[in-house]
mmCIF file of C-alpha atoms in Angstrom:
data_model
loop_
_atom_site.group_PDB
_atom_site.id
_atom_site.type_symbol
_atom_site.label_atom_id
_atom_site.label_comp_id
_atom_site.label_asym_id
_atom_site.label_seq_id
_atom_site.Cartn_x
_atom_site.Cartn_y
_atom_site.Cartn_z
ATOM 1 C CA PRO N 1078 0.000 0.000 0.000
ATOM 2 C CA VAL N 1079 2.824 2.408 0.828
ATOM 3 C CA TYR N 1080 4.508 1.643 -2.504
ATOM 4 C CA GLU N 1081 1.229 2.179 -4.390
ATOM 5 C CA GLU N 1082 0.674 5.474 -2.576
ATOM 6 C CA ARG N 1083 4.199 6.671 -3.454
ATOM 7 C CA SER N 1084 3.746 5.571 -7.079
ATOM 8 C CA ALA N 1085 0.481 7.483 -7.294
ATOM 9 C CA MET N 1086 2.087 10.599 -5.829
ATOM 10 C CA GLY N 1087 5.049 10.242 -8.203
ATOM 11 C CA GLY N 1088 2.694 9.927 -11.170
ATOM 12 C CA ALA N 1089 0.778 12.978 -10.024
ATOM 13 C CA MET N 1090 3.988 14.980 -9.711
ATOM 14 C CA ARG N 1091 5.095 13.928 -13.203
ATOM 15 C CA ARG N 1092 1.736 15.019 -14.614
ATOM 16 C CA LEU N 1093 2.055 18.326 -12.786
ATOM 17 C CA LEU N 1094 5.585 18.935 -14.124
ATOM 18 C CA ILE N 1095 4.484 18.132 -17.677
ATOM 19 C CA LEU N 1096 1.499 20.459 -17.373
ATOM 20 C CA LEU N 1097 3.629 23.306 -16.021
ATOM 21 C CA ALA N 1098 5.942 22.914 -19.011
ATOM 22 C CA LEU N 1099 2.950 22.958 -21.374
ATOM 23 C CA LEU N 1100 1.589 26.062 -19.659
ATOM 24 C CA HIS N 1101 4.940 27.768 -20.126
ATOM 25 C CA VAL N 1102 4.819 26.983 -23.846
ATOM 26 C CA ALA N 1103 1.207 28.192 -24.035
ATOM 27 C CA SER N 1104 2.128 31.409 -22.232
ATOM 28 C CA SER N 1105 5.006 32.012 -24.681
ATOM 29 C CA SER N 1106 2.682 31.349 -27.615
ATOM 30 C CA ARG N 1107 0.167 33.817 -26.237
ATOM 31 C CA ALA N 1108 2.840 36.502 -25.880
ATOM 32 C CA LYS N 1109 3.949 35.862 -29.465
ATOM 33 C CA PHE N 1110 0.354 36.071 -30.690
ATOM 34 C CA GLU N 1111 -0.159 39.361 -28.829
ATOM 35 C CA ALA N 1112 3.018 40.761 -30.355
ATOM 36 C CA GLU N 1113 1.778 39.818 -33.826
ATOM 37 C CA GLU N 1114 -1.677 41.282 -33.201
ATOM 38 C CA ALA N 1115 -0.434 44.492 -31.568
ATOM 39 C CA GLY N 1116 -0.960 47.586 -33.640
ATOM 40 C CA LYS N 1117 -3.035 45.933 -36.343
ATOM 41 C CA VAL N 1118 -5.813 48.057 -37.763
ATOM 42 C CA PHE N 1119 -9.310 46.637 -37.678
ATOM 43 C CA GLU N 1120 -12.623 48.115 -38.709
ATOM 44 C CA GLY N 1121 -11.249 50.936 -40.844
ATOM 45 C CA GLU N 1122 -8.911 53.233 -38.935
ATOM 46 C CA VAL N 1123 -9.370 51.800 -35.426
ATOM 47 C CA VAL N 1124 -6.133 50.361 -34.011
ATOM 48 C CA GLU N 1125 -6.548 47.194 -31.950
ATOM 49 C CA LEU N 1126 -4.340 47.247 -28.853
ATOM 50 C CA THR N 1127 -3.239 44.450 -26.553
ATOM 51 C CA ALA N 1128 -1.846 44.390 -23.022
ATOM 52 C CA SER N 1129 1.675 44.077 -24.429
ATOM 53 C CA SER N 1130 1.348 46.919 -26.954
ATOM 54 C CA ILE N 1131 -0.655 49.616 -25.174
ATOM 55 C CA ASP N 1132 2.262 51.285 -23.363
ATOM 56 C CA GLU N 1133 4.413 51.583 -26.477
ATOM 57 C CA GLN N 1134 1.553 52.659 -28.752
ATOM 58 C CA LEU N 1135 0.189 55.335 -26.426
ATOM 59 C CA ALA N 1136 3.584 56.660 -25.315
ATOM 60 C CA THR N 1137 3.479 59.467 -27.882
ATOM 61 C CA GLY N 1138 0.831 61.361 -29.785
ATOM 62 C CA THR N 1139 -2.868 61.841 -29.076
ATOM 63 C CA TRP N 1140 -5.209 58.876 -28.892
ATOM 64 C CA LEU N 1141 -8.916 58.352 -28.398
ATOM 65 C CA LEU N 1142 -9.122 55.048 -26.554
ATOM 66 C CA MET N 1143 -12.137 52.808 -26.027
ATOM 67 C CA PHE N 1144 -12.279 49.824 -23.695
ATOM 68 C CA TYR N 1145 -14.901 47.372 -24.927
ATOM 69 C CA ALA N 1146 -16.149 43.824 -24.454
ATOM 70 C CA PRO N 1147 -17.376 41.602 -27.317
ATOM 71 C CA TRP N 1148 -20.483 40.617 -25.343
ATOM 72 C CA CYS N 1149 -21.434 44.232 -24.530
ATOM 73 C CA GLY N 1150 -24.542 45.409 -26.383
ATOM 74 C CA HIS N 1151 -23.675 49.093 -25.920
ATOM 75 C CA CYS N 1152 -20.231 48.430 -27.432
ATOM 76 C CA ARG N 1153 -21.704 46.703 -30.481
ATOM 77 C CA ARG N 1154 -24.096 49.591 -31.062
ATOM 78 C CA MET N 1155 -21.242 52.061 -30.729
ATOM 79 C CA GLU N 1156 -18.921 50.264 -33.171
ATOM 80 C CA PRO N 1157 -20.130 51.965 -36.388
ATOM 81 C CA VAL N 1158 -20.083 55.375 -34.663
ATOM 82 C CA TYR N 1159 -16.533 54.814 -33.423
ATOM 83 C CA GLU N 1160 -15.425 53.701 -36.890
ATOM 84 C CA GLU N 1161 -16.796 56.905 -38.407
ATOM 85 C CA VAL N 1162 -15.054 58.980 -35.746
ATOM 86 C CA ALA N 1163 -11.758 57.177 -36.410
ATOM 87 C CA THR N 1164 -12.073 57.772 -40.150
ATOM 88 C CA GLU N 1165 -12.854 61.490 -39.763
ATOM 89 C CA LEU N 1166 -9.984 61.934 -37.288
ATOM 90 C CA LYS N 1167 -7.514 60.653 -39.869
ATOM 91 C CA GLY N 1168 -5.025 63.394 -40.672
ATOM 92 C CA THR N 1169 -5.875 65.498 -37.608
ATOM 93 C CA GLY N 1170 -3.100 64.103 -35.414
ATOM 94 C CA VAL N 1171 -5.571 62.166 -33.266
ATOM 95 C CA ARG N 1172 -5.856 58.402 -33.698
ATOM 96 C CA ALA N 1173 -8.543 56.035 -32.442
ATOM 97 C CA ALA N 1174 -7.775 52.768 -30.688
ATOM 98 C CA ARG N 1175 -9.636 50.119 -28.760
ATOM 99 C CA LEU N 1176 -8.778 47.357 -26.308
ATOM 100 C CA ASP N 1177 -10.796 44.330 -25.234
ATOM 101 C CA GLY N 1178 -11.090 44.908 -21.493
ATOM 102 C CA SER N 1179 -12.760 41.547 -20.910
ATOM 103 C CA LYS N 1180 -9.706 39.808 -22.388
ATOM 104 C CA TYR N 1181 -7.049 42.068 -20.875
ATOM 105 C CA GLN N 1182 -8.590 42.631 -17.465
ATOM 106 C CA ALA N 1183 -5.344 43.694 -15.796
ATOM 107 C CA THR N 1184 -5.003 46.591 -18.255
ATOM 108 C CA ALA N 1185 -8.616 47.586 -17.706
ATOM 109 C CA MET N 1186 -7.961 47.639 -13.951
ATOM 110 C CA ARG N 1187 -5.038 50.021 -14.488
ATOM 111 C CA PHE N 1188 -7.418 52.503 -16.092
ATOM 112 C CA GLY N 1189 -10.109 51.975 -13.466
ATOM 113 C CA VAL N 1190 -12.592 50.637 -16.015
ATOM 114 C CA ALA N 1191 -15.850 49.762 -14.268
ATOM 115 C CA GLY N 1192 -18.101 49.244 -17.297
ATOM 116 C CA TYR N 1193 -18.137 49.049 -21.078
ATOM 117 C CA PRO N 1194 -17.646 50.957 -23.229
ATOM 118 C CA SER N 1195 -15.259 53.274 -21.367
ATOM 119 C CA MET N 1196 -13.599 56.150 -23.207
ATOM 120 C CA PHE N 1197 -10.322 57.953 -22.590
ATOM 121 C CA LEU N 1198 -8.240 60.599 -24.342
ATOM 122 C CA VAL N 1199 -4.497 60.004 -24.033
ATOM 123 C CA HIS N 1200 -2.069 62.796 -24.913
ATOM 124 C CA GLU N 1201 1.637 62.228 -24.300
ATOM 125 C CA LYS N 1202 0.804 59.723 -21.529
ATOM 126 C CA GLU N 1203 -1.651 62.151 -19.872
ATOM 127 C CA VAL N 1204 -4.970 60.352 -19.446
ATOM 128 C CA ARG N 1205 -8.375 62.052 -19.467
ATOM 129 C CA LYS N 1206 -11.567 60.122 -18.887
ATOM 130 C CA TYR N 1207 -14.414 60.941 -21.277
ATOM 131 C CA THR N 1208 -17.850 60.922 -19.645
ATOM 132 C CA ASN N 1209 -20.025 62.840 -22.141
ATOM 133 C CA SER N 1210 -22.401 61.603 -24.858
ATOM 134 C CA ARG N 1211 -21.291 58.784 -27.156
ATOM 135 C CA GLN N 1212 -22.821 60.434 -30.205
ATOM 136 C CA LYS N 1213 -20.495 61.114 -33.096
ATOM 137 C CA GLU N 1214 -20.586 64.927 -32.961
ATOM 138 C CA TYR N 1215 -19.770 64.976 -29.239
ATOM 139 C CA LEU N 1216 -16.864 62.539 -29.670
ATOM 140 C CA MET N 1217 -15.498 64.517 -32.612
ATOM 141 C CA ALA N 1218 -15.705 67.807 -30.711
ATOM 142 C CA TYR N 1219 -13.964 66.303 -27.683
ATOM 143 C CA ALA N 1220 -11.224 64.525 -29.644
ATOM 144 C CA SER N 1221 -10.518 67.614 -31.741
ATOM 145 C CA GLU N 1222 -10.331 70.407 -29.159
ATOM 146 C CA GLY N 1223 -12.553 69.651 -26.170
ATOM 147 C CA TRP N 1224 -10.012 67.555 -24.302
ATOM 148 C CA LYS N 1225 -7.655 70.539 -24.076
ATOM 149 C CA LYS N 1226 -10.092 72.251 -21.708
ATOM 150 C CA GLN N 1227 -10.069 69.295 -19.321
ATOM 151 C CA GLU N 1228 -7.395 68.634 -16.725
ATOM 152 C CA PRO N 1229 -5.821 65.147 -16.720
ATOM 153 C CA SER N 1230 -7.897 62.704 -14.696
ATOM 154 C CA TYR N 1231 -4.803 61.342 -12.936
ATOM 155 C CA SER N 1232 -1.717 62.926 -11.437
ATOM 156 C CA PRO N 1233 1.594 61.944 -13.106
ATOM 157 C CA LEU N 1234 2.369 59.606 -10.200
ATOM 158 C CA PHE N 1235 -0.899 57.649 -10.444
ATOM 159 C CA SER N 1236 -1.409 57.833 -14.214
ATOM 160 C CA PRO N 1237 -2.201 54.415 -15.789
ATOM 161 C CA LEU N 1238 0.665 55.044 -18.209
ATOM 162 C CA GLY N 1239 3.069 56.372 -15.574
ATOM 163 C CA THR N 1240 5.760 54.361 -13.807
ATOM 164 C CA LEU N 1241 3.467 53.325 -10.945
ATOM 165 C CA GLY N 1242 0.666 52.494 -13.359
ATOM 166 C CA VAL N 1243 2.954 50.231 -15.398
ATOM 167 C CA MET N 1244 4.156 48.507 -12.218
ATOM 168 C CA LEU N 1245 0.570 47.947 -11.090
ATOM 169 C CA GLY N 1246 -0.202 46.586 -14.540
ATOM 170 C CA TYR N 1247 2.557 43.987 -14.206
ATOM 171 C CA PHE N 1248 1.283 43.099 -10.746
ATOM 172 C CA PHE N 1249 -2.344 42.719 -11.865
ATOM 173 C CA ASP N 1250 -1.267 40.760 -14.940
ATOM 174 C CA SER N 1251 0.858 38.407 -12.816
ATOM 175 C CA LEU N 1252 -2.072 37.738 -10.504
ATOM 176 C CA GLU N 1253 -4.341 37.110 -13.489
ATOM 177 C CA GLN N 1254 -1.848 34.707 -15.107
ATOM 178 C CA MET N 1255 -1.305 32.853 -11.827
ATOM 179 C CA GLN N 1256 -5.050 32.403 -11.411
ATOM 180 C CA LEU N 1257 -5.452 31.183 -15.000
ATOM 181 C CA GLN N 1258 -2.582 28.712 -14.705
ATOM 182 C CA TYR N 1259 -3.856 27.443 -11.363
ATOM 183 C CA ASP N 1260 -7.333 26.878 -12.863
ATOM 184 C CA HIS N 1261 -5.810 25.051 -15.856
ATOM 185 C CA VAL N 1262 -3.751 22.810 -13.580
ATOM 186 C CA ARG N 1263 -6.759 22.008 -11.381
ATOM 187 C CA GLU N 1264 -8.988 21.268 -14.379
ATOM 188 C CA TRP N 1265 -6.402 19.092 -16.109
ATOM 189 C CA SER N 1266 -5.299 17.144 -13.039
ATOM 190 C CA GLY N 1267 -8.731 16.702 -11.499
ATOM 191 C CA PHE N 1268 -7.259 17.466 -8.074
ATOM 192 C CA GLY N 1269 -9.158 19.376 -5.432
ATOM 193 C CA HIS N 1270 -7.748 22.572 -3.953
ATOM 194 C CA PRO N 1271 -6.046 20.916 -0.904
ATOM 195 C CA VAL N 1272 -4.253 18.214 -2.944
ATOM 196 C CA LEU N 1273 -3.222 20.652 -5.662
ATOM 197 C CA LEU N 1274 -1.849 23.142 -3.141
ATOM 198 C CA VAL N 1275 0.221 20.361 -1.537
ATOM 199 C CA CYS N 1276 1.583 19.332 -4.970
ATOM 200 C CA LEU N 1277 2.455 22.922 -5.850
ATOM 201 C CA SER N 1278 4.149 23.357 -2.464
ATOM 202 C CA LEU N 1279 6.215 20.205 -3.025
ATOM 203 C CA PHE N 1280 7.148 21.410 -6.500
ATOM 204 C CA THR N 1281 8.216 24.792 -5.095
ATOM 205 C CA VAL N 1282 10.325 23.106 -2.407
ATOM 206 C CA LEU N 1283 11.889 20.786 -5.007
ATOM 207 C CA LEU N 1284 12.669 23.697 -7.324
ATOM 208 C CA GLY N 1285 14.163 25.681 -4.438
ATOM 209 C CA SER N 1286 16.283 22.691 -3.388
ATOM 210 C CA VAL N 1287 17.639 22.209 -6.910
ATOM 211 C CA PHE N 1288 18.432 25.917 -7.161
ATOM 212 C CA GLY N 1289 20.152 25.794 -3.754
ATOM 213 C CA VAL N 1290 22.298 22.821 -4.749
ATOM 214 C CA VAL N 1291 23.319 24.484 -8.023
ATOM 215 C CA LEU N 1292 24.130 27.749 -6.250
ATOM 216 C CA SER N 1293 26.150 26.077 -3.486
ATOM 217 C CA THR N 1294 28.056 23.977 -6.040
ATOM 218 C CA MET N 1295 28.949 27.038 -8.095
ATOM 219 C CA THR N 1296 30.005 28.910 -4.950
ATOM 220 C CA SER N 1297 32.208 25.999 -3.824
ATOM 221 C CA LEU N 1298 33.864 25.782 -7.237
ATOM 222 C CA ILE N 1299 34.551 29.520 -7.303
ATOM 223 C CA PHE N 1300 36.046 29.642 -3.799
ATOM 224 C CA SER N 1301 38.032 26.422 -4.262
ATOM 225 C CA GLY N 1302 39.498 27.882 -7.462
ATOM 226 C CA LYS N 1303 40.478 31.054 -5.608
ATOM 227 C CA ALA N 1304 42.021 29.011 -2.785
ATOM 228 C CA LYS N 1305 44.164 27.034 -5.239
ATOM 229 C CA THR N 1306 45.315 30.215 -6.941
ATOM 230 C CA THR N 1307 46.288 31.772 -3.599
ATOM 231 C CA LYS N 1308 48.152 28.645 -2.542
ATOM 232 C CA LYS N 1309 50.198 28.635 -5.773
ATOM 233 C CA ASP N 1310 51.089 32.299 -5.256
#
């Protein structure tokens, strides 16, 4: 019975290690896909942003930004209006972009998005939240000149595109990725929360032990080499 129990635990650990490797590959593939999708233009002149492209794209220039969700009825009704606005803004120095907040929730949290669609005007990393009518003439008036009469909605320190905002974005994104990977592991393995947490703890301890052995070995080799050199001198 003890042997069978150990074999079962060993099999579970092997499955967990394989899954973690697969998740790493999937995460790398997702990052590559985002990099390929970043900056593509969809629906006329509207630029589709991703979590990995938003900081670089909005770092310079003036942008009208919409956070949307594919399942949002208000967003679907606003799509043709936003496309027209993007087309008419062409050549004015203001560009229109959108980001799927339901897909990139960590980015939406950075901007304090509480519902869809949510509109912002970004000028040289200064972020202004738009809260007026979503009709075309109002959006055009705001994107053209109206935003200049409004103070930035965030101080430089707490701006979503500032240093602190970027750091918070990484933090939120890490939490989101950890939750997604944990859910994938639990679904694939069929383990309950207690068993899975024990397996993850064992894996963490094992990884830390391996790292400790490697580090101590390298340290011993370095100091032993120095000792031999000193002795020869």
